[in-house]
Short mmCIF file of C-alpha atoms in Angstrom, two decimals:
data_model
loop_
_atom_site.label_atom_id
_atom_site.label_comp_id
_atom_site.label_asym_id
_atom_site.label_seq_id
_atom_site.Cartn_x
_atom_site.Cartn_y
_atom_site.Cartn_z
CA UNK A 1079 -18.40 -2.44 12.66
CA UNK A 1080 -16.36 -5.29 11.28
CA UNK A 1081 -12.49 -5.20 11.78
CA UNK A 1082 -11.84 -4.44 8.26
CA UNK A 1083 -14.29 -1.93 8.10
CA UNK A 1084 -12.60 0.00 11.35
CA UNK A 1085 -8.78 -0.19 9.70
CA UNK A 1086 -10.45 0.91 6.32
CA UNK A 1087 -12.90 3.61 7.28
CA UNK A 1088 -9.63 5.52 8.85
CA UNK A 1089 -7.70 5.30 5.69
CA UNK A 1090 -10.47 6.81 3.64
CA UNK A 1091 -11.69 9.79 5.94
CA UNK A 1092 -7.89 10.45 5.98
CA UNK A 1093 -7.77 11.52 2.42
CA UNK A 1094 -8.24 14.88 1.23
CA UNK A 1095 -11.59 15.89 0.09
CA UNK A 1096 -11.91 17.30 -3.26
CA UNK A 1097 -14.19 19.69 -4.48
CA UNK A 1098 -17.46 18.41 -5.34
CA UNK A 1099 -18.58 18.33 -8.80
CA UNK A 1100 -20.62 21.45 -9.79
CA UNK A 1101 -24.26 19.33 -9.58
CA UNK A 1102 -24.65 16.78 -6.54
CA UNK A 1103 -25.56 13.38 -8.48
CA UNK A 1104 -29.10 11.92 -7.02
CA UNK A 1105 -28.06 8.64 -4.83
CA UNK A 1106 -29.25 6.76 -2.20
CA UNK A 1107 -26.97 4.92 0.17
CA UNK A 1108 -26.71 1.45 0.40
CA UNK A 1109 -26.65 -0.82 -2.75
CA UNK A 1110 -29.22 -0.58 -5.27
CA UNK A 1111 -30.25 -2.36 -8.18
CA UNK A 1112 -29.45 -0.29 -11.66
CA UNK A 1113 -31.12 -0.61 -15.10
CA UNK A 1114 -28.75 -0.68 -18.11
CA UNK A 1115 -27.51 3.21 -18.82
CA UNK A 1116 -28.57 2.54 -22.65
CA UNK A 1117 -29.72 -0.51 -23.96
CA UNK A 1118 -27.33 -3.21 -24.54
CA UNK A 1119 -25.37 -2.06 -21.95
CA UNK A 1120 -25.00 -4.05 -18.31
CA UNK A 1121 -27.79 -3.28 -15.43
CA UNK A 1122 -25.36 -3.36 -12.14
CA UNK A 1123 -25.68 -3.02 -8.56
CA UNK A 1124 -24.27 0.44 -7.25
CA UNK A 1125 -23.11 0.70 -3.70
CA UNK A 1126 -23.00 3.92 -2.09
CA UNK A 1127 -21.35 4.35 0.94
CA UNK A 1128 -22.94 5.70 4.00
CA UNK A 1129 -22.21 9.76 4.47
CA UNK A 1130 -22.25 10.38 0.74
CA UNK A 1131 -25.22 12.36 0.75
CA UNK A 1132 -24.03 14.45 4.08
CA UNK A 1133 -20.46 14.66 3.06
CA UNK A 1134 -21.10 17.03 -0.11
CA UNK A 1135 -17.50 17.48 -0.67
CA UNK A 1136 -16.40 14.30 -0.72
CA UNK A 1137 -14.62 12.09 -3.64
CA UNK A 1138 -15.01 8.72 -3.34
CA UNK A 1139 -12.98 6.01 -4.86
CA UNK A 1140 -14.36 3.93 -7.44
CA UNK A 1141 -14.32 -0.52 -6.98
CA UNK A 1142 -15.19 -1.47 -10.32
CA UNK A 1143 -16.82 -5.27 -10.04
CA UNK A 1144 -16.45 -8.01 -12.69
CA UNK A 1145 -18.49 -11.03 -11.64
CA UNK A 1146 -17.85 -14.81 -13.02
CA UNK A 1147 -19.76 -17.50 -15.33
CA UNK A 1148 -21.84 -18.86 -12.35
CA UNK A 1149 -23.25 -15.08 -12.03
CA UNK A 1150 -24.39 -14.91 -15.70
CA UNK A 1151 -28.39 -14.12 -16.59
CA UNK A 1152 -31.17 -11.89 -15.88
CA UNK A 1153 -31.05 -11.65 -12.21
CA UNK A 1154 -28.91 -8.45 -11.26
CA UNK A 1155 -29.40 -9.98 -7.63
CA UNK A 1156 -27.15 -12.74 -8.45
CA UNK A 1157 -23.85 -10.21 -8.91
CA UNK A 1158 -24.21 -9.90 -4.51
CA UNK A 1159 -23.29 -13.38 -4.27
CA UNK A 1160 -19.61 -13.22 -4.27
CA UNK A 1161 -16.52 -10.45 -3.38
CA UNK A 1162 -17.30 -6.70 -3.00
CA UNK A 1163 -20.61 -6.40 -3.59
CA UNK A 1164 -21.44 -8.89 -0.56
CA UNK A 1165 -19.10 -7.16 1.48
CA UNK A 1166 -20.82 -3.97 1.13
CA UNK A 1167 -24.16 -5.72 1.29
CA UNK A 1168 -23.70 -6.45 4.58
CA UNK A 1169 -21.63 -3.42 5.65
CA UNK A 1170 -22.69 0.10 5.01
CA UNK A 1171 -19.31 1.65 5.94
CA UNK A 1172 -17.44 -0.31 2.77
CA UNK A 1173 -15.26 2.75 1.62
CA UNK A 1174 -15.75 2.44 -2.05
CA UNK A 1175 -18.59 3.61 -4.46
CA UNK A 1176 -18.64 0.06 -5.72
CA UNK A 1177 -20.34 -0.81 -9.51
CA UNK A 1178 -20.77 -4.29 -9.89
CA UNK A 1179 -22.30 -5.29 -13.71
CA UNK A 1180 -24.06 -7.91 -14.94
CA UNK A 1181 -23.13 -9.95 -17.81
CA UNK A 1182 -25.85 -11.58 -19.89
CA UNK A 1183 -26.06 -15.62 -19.73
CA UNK A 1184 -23.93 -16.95 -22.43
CA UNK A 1185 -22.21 -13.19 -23.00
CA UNK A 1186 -18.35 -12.61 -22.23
CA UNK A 1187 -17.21 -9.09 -20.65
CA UNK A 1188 -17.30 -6.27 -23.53
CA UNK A 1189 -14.62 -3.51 -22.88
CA UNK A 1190 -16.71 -0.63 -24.77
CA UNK A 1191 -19.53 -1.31 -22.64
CA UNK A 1192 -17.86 -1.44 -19.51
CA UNK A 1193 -16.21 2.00 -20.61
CA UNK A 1194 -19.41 3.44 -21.14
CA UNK A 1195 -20.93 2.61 -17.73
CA UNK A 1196 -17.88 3.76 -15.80
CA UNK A 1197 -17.39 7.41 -17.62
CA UNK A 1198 -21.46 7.29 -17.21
CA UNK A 1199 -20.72 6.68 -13.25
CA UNK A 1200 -17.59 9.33 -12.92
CA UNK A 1201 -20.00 11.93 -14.26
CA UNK A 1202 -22.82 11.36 -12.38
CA UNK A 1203 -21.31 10.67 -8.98
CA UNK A 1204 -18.33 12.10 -6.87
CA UNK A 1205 -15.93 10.00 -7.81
CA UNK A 1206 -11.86 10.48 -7.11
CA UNK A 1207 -10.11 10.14 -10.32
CA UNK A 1208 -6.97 9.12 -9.08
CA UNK A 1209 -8.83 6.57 -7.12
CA UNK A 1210 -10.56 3.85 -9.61
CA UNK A 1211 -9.69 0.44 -9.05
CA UNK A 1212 -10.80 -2.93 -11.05
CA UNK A 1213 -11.15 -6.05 -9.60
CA UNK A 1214 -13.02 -9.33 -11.07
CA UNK A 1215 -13.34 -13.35 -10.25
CA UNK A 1216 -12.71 -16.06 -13.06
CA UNK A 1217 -14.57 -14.57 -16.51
CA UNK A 1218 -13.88 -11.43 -14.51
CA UNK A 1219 -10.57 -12.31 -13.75
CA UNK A 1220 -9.20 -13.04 -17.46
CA UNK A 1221 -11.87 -9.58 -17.99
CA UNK A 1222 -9.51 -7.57 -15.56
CA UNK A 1223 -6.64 -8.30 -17.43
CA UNK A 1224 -7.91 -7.94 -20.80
CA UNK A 1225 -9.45 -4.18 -19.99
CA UNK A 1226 -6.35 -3.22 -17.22
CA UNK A 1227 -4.04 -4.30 -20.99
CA UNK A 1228 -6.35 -2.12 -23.09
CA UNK A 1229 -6.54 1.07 -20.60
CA UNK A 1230 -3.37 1.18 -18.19
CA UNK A 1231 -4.09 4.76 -17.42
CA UNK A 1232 -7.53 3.68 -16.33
CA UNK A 1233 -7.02 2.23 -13.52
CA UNK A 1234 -5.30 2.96 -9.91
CA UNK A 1235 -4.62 -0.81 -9.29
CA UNK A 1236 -6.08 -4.00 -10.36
CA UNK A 1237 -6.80 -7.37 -8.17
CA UNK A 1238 -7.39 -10.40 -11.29
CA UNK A 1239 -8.51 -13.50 -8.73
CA UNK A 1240 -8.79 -16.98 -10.79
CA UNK A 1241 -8.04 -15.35 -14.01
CA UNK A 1242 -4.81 -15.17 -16.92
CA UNK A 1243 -4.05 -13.08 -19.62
CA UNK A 1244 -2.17 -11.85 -22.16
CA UNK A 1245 1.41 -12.57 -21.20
CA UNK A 1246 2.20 -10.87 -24.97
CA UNK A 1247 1.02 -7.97 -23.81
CA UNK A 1248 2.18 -7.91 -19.99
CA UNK A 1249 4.66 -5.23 -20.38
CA UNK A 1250 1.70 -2.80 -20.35
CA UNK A 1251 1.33 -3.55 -17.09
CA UNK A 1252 4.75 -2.56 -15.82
CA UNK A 1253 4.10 0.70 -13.99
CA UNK A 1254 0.22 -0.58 -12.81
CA UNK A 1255 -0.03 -2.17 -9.23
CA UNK A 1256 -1.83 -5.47 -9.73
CA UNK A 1257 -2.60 -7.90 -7.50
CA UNK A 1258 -3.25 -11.71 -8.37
CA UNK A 1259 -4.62 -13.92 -6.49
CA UNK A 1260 -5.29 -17.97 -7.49
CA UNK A 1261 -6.02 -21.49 -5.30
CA UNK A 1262 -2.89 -24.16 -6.44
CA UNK A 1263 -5.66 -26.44 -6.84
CA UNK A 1264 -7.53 -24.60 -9.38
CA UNK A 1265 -8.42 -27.24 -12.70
CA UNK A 1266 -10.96 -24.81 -14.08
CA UNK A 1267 -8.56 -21.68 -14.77
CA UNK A 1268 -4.86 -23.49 -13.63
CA UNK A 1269 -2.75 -21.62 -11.29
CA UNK A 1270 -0.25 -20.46 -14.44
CA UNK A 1271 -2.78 -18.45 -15.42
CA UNK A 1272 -1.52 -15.92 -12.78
CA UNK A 1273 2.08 -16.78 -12.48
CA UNK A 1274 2.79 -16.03 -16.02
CA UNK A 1275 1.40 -12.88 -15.89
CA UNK A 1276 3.27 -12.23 -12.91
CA UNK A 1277 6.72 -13.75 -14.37
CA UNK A 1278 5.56 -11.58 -17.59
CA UNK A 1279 5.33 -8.05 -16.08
CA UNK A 1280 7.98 -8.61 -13.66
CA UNK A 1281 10.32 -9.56 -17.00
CA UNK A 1282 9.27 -6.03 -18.42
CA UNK A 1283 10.61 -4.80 -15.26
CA UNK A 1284 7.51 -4.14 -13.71
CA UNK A 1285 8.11 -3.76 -9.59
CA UNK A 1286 3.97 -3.47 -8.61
CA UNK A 1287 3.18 -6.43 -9.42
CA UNK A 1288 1.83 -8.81 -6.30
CA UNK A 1289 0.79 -12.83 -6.32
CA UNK A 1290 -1.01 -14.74 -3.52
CA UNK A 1291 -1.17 -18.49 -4.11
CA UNK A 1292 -3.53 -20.36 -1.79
CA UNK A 1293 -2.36 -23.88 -0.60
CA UNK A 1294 -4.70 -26.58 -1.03
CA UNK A 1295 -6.93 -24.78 -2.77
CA UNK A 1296 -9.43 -24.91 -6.03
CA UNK A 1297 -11.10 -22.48 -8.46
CA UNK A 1298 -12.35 -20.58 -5.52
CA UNK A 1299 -9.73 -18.37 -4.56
CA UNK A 1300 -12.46 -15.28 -4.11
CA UNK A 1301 -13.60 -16.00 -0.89
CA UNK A 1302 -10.20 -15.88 1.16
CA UNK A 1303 -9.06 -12.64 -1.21
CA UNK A 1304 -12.11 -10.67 -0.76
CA UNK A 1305 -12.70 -11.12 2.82
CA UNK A 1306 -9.17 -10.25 3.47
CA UNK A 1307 -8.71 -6.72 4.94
CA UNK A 1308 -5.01 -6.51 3.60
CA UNK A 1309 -6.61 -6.36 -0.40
CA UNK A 1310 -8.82 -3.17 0.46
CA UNK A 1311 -6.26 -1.61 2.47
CA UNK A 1312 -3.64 -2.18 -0.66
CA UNK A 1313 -6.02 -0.63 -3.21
CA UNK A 1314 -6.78 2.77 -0.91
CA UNK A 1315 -2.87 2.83 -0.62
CA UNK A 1316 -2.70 3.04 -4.51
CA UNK A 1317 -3.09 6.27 -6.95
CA UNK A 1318 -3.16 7.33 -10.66
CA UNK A 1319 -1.21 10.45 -10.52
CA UNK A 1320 -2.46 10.94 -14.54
CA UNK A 1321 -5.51 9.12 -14.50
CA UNK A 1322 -7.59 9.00 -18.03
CA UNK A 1323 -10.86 10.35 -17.24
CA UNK A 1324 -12.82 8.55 -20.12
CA UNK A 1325 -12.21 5.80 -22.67
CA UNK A 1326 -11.06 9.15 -25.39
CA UNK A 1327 -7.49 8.21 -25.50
CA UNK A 1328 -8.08 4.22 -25.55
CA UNK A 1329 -5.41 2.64 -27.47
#
């Protein structure tokens, strides 16, 4: 058991189960390849943690995945390359029903799809729905913004890494703990991408809002915020008291 995994795997027995829904959803541990729940929609690799199927009364908080550029195409393999998904690859314990998507070469992140496959995914598996958290590199950095903007009531917490957005619309933000993370090195997506957002929310009076600037370093700012315990912990320490269930009341 990794050290993350040990400091983790407390936090999340340590919640209080809920009642399970009223039909067990078929799974099978481990991460799996998915087809698309309709077509045009993403195929996505679903992670499910290890004692799902013995621990029948069990929510489970939901790690939504948004992949970047490099990821793009027909391979759903690809998605494991980088952040949660190739955490929980190689570590059965990772506390989160993860769904990572996969976004079709040349094809930027659509909202409505993404809302489809995550109400599909909170009605077919135990999921806590005070618990869902979004997360996304580069493409689905700027992504975790853009949908986190659209649906504040979504989400439990967000982590943007490499990404900006919408400063004009930061103030939507202001009661939603985000996390950004960027490399001061970055020339593909520059590090103002993430302090302005920051700067933005904080200006609204927003108090939830968290930045991690990495010296020294470039567009890759996934691989130090993804293998770092302290972001998992942070997003099990974070709740929707009045989560929206589906996309119904998207404004």
């Amino acid at each position: 058991m990794t050290y993350w995994t040990a400091a983790l795997l407390g936090l999340a027995l340590a919640a209080s189960p809920a009642a399970a829904k009223t039909k067990a959803a078929p799974a099978i541990e481990g991460q799996t390849p998915q087809p698309a729940i309709a077509p045009g929609n993403y195929p996505y690799q679903l992670f499910v943690p290890k004692g799902y199927l013995t621990d029948t009364a069990k929510q489970y908080p939901l790690l939504i995945f948004l992949h970047g550029s490099g990821e793009r195409g027909d391979d759903v393999a690809k998605v494991k390359v980088h952040g949660p998904p190739k955490i929980a690859e190689r570590d059965p314990a990772f506390p989160f029903l993860t769904v990572s998507p996969l976004l079709g070469t040349d094809q930027d992140w659509d909202i409505d799809k993404l809302d489809k496959l995550v109400d599909h995914i909170a009605k077919t598996y135990r999921i806590d729905p005070t618990r869902v958290y979004l997360t996304g590199l580069s493409r689905g950095g700027h992504a975790s913004w853009r949908w986190a903007i659209a649906e504040p009531k979504r989400f439990a917490a967000v982590a943007a890494v490499a990404g900006r957005g919408n400063t004009g619309e930061a103030c939507r933000l202001m009661d939603l703990p985000v996390w950004a993370f960027h490399g001061d090195r970055d020339d593909v997506v520059i590090p103002e991408g993430s302090f302005a957002m920051a700067r933005a929310i904080r200006a609204c009076g927003g108090r939830k809002v968290r930045l991690t600037i990495y010296p020294d370093l470039g567009h890759n700012a996934w691989d130090p915020a993804y293998d770092d315990p302290a972001l998992y912990a942070w997003l099990l320490e974070q709740k929707n008291t009045s989560p929206t269930i589906t996309n119904k009341d998207k404004k």
